[in-house]
Short mmCIF file of C-alpha atoms in Angstrom, two decimals:
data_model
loop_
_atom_site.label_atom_id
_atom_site.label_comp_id
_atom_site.label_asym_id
_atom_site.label_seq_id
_atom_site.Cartn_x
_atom_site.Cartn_y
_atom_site.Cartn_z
CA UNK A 6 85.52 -28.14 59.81
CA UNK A 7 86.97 -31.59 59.68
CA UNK A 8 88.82 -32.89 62.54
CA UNK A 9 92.13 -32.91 60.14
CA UNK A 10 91.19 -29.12 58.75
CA UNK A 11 94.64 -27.34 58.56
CA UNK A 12 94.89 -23.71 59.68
CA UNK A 13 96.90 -20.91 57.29
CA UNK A 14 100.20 -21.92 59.33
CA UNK A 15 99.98 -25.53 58.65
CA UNK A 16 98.85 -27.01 61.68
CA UNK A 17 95.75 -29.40 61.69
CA UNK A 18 92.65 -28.68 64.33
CA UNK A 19 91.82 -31.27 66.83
CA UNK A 20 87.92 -32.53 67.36
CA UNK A 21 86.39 -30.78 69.93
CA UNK A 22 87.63 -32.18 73.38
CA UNK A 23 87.52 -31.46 76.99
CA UNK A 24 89.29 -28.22 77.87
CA UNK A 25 92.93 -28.92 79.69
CA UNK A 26 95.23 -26.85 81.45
CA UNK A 27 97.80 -26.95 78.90
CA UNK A 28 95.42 -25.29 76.20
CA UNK A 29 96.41 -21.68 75.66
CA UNK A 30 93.15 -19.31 76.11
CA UNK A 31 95.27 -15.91 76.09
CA UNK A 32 94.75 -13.91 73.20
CA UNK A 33 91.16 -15.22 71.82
CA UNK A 34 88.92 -13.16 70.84
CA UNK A 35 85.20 -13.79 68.94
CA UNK A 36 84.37 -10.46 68.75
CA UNK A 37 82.40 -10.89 71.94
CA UNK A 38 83.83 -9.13 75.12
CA UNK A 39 82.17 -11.45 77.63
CA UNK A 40 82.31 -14.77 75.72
CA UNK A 41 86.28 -14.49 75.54
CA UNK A 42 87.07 -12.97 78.88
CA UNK A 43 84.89 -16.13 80.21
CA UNK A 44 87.11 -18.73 78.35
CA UNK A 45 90.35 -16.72 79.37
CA UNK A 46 89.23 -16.48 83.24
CA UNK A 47 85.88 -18.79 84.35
CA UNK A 48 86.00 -21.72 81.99
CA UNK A 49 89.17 -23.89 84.17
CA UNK A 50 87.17 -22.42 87.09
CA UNK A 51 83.99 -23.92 86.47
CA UNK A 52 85.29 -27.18 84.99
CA UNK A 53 87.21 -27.43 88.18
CA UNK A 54 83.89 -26.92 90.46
CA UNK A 55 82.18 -29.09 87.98
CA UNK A 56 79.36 -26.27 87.45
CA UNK A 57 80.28 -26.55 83.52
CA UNK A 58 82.53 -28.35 81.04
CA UNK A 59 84.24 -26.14 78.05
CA UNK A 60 84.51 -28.45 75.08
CA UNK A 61 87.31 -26.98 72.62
CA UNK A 62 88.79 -26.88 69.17
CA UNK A 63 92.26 -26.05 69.24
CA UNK A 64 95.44 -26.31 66.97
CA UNK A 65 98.36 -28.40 67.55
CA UNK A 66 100.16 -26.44 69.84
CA UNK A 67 97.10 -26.02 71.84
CA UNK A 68 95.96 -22.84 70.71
CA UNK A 69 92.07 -22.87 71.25
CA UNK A 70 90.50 -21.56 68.72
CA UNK A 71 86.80 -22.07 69.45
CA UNK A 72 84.53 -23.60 72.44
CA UNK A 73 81.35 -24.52 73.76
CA UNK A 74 80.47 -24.45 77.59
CA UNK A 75 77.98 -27.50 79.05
CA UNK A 76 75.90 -27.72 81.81
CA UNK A 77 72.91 -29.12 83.47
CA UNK A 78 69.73 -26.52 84.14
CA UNK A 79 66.17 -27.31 85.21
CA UNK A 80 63.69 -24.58 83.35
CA UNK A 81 60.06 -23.44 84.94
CA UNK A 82 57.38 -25.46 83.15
CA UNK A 83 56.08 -21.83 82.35
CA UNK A 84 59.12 -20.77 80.50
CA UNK A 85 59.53 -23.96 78.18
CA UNK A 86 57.85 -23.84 74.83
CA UNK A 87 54.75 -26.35 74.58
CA UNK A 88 56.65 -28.28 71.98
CA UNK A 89 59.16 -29.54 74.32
CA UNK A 90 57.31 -29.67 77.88
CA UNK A 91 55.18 -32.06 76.35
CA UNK A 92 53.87 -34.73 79.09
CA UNK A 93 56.82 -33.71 81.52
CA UNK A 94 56.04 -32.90 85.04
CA UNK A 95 54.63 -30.06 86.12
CA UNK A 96 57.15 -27.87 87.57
CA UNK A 97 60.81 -28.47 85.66
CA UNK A 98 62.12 -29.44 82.63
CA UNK A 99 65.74 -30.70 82.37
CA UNK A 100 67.97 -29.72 79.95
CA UNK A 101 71.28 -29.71 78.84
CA UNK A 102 72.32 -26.22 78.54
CA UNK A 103 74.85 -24.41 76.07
CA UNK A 104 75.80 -21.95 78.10
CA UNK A 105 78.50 -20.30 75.71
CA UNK A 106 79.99 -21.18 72.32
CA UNK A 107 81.96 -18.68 70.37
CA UNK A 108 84.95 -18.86 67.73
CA UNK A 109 88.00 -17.07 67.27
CA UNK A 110 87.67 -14.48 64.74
CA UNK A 111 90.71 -15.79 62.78
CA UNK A 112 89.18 -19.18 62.44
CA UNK A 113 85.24 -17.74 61.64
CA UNK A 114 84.12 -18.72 58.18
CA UNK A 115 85.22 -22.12 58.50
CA UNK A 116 82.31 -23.90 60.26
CA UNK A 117 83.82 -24.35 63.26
CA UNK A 118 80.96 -23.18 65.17
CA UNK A 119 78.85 -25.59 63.46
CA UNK A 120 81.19 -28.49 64.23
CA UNK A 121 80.95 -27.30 67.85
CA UNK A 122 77.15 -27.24 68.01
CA UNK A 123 76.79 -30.26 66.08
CA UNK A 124 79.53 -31.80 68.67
CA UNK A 125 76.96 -30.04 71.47
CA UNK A 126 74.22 -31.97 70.02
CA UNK A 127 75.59 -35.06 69.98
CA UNK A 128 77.06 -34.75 73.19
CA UNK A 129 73.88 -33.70 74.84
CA UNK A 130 71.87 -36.93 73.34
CA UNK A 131 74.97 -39.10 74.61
CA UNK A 132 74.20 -37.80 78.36
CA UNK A 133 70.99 -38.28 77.89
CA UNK A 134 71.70 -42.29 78.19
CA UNK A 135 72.74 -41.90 81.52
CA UNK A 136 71.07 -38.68 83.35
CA UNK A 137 67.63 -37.68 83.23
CA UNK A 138 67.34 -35.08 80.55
CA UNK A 139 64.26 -34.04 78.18
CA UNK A 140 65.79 -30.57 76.20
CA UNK A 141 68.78 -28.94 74.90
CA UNK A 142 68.68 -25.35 75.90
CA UNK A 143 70.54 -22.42 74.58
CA UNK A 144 70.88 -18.94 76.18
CA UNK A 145 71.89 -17.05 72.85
CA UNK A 146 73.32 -13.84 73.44
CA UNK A 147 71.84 -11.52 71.19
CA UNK A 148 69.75 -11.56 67.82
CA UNK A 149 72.52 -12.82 65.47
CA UNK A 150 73.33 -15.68 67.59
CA UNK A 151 70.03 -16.74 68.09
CA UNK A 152 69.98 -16.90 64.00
CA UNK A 153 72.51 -18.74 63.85
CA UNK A 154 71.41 -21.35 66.33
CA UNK A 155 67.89 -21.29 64.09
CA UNK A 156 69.78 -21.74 61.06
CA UNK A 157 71.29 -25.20 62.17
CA UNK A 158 68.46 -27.00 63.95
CA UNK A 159 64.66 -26.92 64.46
CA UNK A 160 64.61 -24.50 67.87
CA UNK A 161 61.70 -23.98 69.94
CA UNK A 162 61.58 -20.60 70.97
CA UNK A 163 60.56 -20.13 75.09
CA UNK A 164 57.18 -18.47 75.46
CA UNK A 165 58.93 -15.98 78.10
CA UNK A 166 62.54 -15.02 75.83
CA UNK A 167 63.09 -14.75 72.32
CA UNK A 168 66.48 -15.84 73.03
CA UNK A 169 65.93 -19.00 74.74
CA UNK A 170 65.32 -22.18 72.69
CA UNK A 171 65.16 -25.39 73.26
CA UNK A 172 65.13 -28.63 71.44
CA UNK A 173 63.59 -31.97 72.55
CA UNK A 174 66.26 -34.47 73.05
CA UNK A 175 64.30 -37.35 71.14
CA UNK A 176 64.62 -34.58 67.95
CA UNK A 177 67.95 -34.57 67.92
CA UNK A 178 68.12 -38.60 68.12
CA UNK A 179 66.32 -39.10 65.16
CA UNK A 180 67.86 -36.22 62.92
CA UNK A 181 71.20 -38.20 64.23
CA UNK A 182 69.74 -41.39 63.37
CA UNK A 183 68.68 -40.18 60.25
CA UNK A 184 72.08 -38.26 59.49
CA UNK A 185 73.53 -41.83 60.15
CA UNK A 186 71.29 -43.67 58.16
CA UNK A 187 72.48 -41.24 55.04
CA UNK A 188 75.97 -41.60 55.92
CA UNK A 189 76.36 -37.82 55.82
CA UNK A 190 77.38 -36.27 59.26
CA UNK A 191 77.13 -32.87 58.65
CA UNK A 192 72.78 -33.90 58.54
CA UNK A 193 72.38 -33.17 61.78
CA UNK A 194 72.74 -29.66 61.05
CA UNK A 195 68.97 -29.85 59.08
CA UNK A 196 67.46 -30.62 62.12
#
């Protein structure tokens, strides 16, 4: 997905951006009870707590179409694969957490959910500058997901959950360095 890919009526798709008021969540649906009924009812919530930031793709008239949910977590030293803990301290590992990320089904098939991890990524590496963070972490939601989180960058799996994986933040840099390097932004997903 491009950030000027049209839809089948015509109207272009914006870069993923902060979610807004104005964005119209009624009526998505990914296929994934939970995922959609969170967008449609929690996501304003927690952005408006600050517990998590929804990141969206939507069409010109503010139709969201896909989105990814953001937040900080601290993970048991125990839990985080040996890959990642590394030299950290002994108790906690922070992370940047993808809490949720799901598309619309009209608008699957189109990368959009790889635009929206890559944008996760890069947004993750971009907080690191200024927070203390050492992983990305991703609670996929069932087998499939967690395939398709394996197919687009190097994952660590957690010793404790099959479907927790994590992803040292200095990994990402250098696949977006290298990505950069190449001139080819869609790179980043061979991490």
């Amino acid at each position: 997905m491009t950030e000027n890919e049209s839809t089948s009526e015509g109207q272009k798709l914006c870069h993923p951006r902060k979610l807004e008021k104005e964005d119209s969540v009624n009526g998505f649906q990914s296929g994934a009870f939970e995922l959609d009924e969170w967008l449609t009812k929690y996501a304003m919530v927690n952005q408006r707590a600050n517990n998590a930031v929804t990141y969206v793709t939507a069409t010109e008239d503010r139709r969201v179409v896909g989105y990814y949910a953001i937040t900080v977590a601290g993970v048991s030293k125990q839990n985080v694969p040996s890959e990642v803990a590394g030299g950290a301290p002994p108790t906690e590992v922070s992370c940047i957490l993808l809490a949720r990320l799901a598309v619309d089904w009209q608008y699957q098939d189109r990368k959009i959910g790889s635009a929206l991890f890559n944008d996760a990524l890069r947004r993750a590496v971009m907080l690191s500058k200024s927070v203390g963070v050492r992983a990305f972490l991703i609670h996929a939601r069932d087998a499939a997901a967690r395939s398709f989180y394996m197919h687009h960058a190097e994952l660590f799996q957690s010793p404790t959950d099959p479907l927790h994986l994590m992803i040292p933040i200095h990994h990402i840099e250098a696949a977006m360095t290298q990505a950069d390097a190449a001139q080819t932004p869609s790179a980043i997903q061979q991490l």
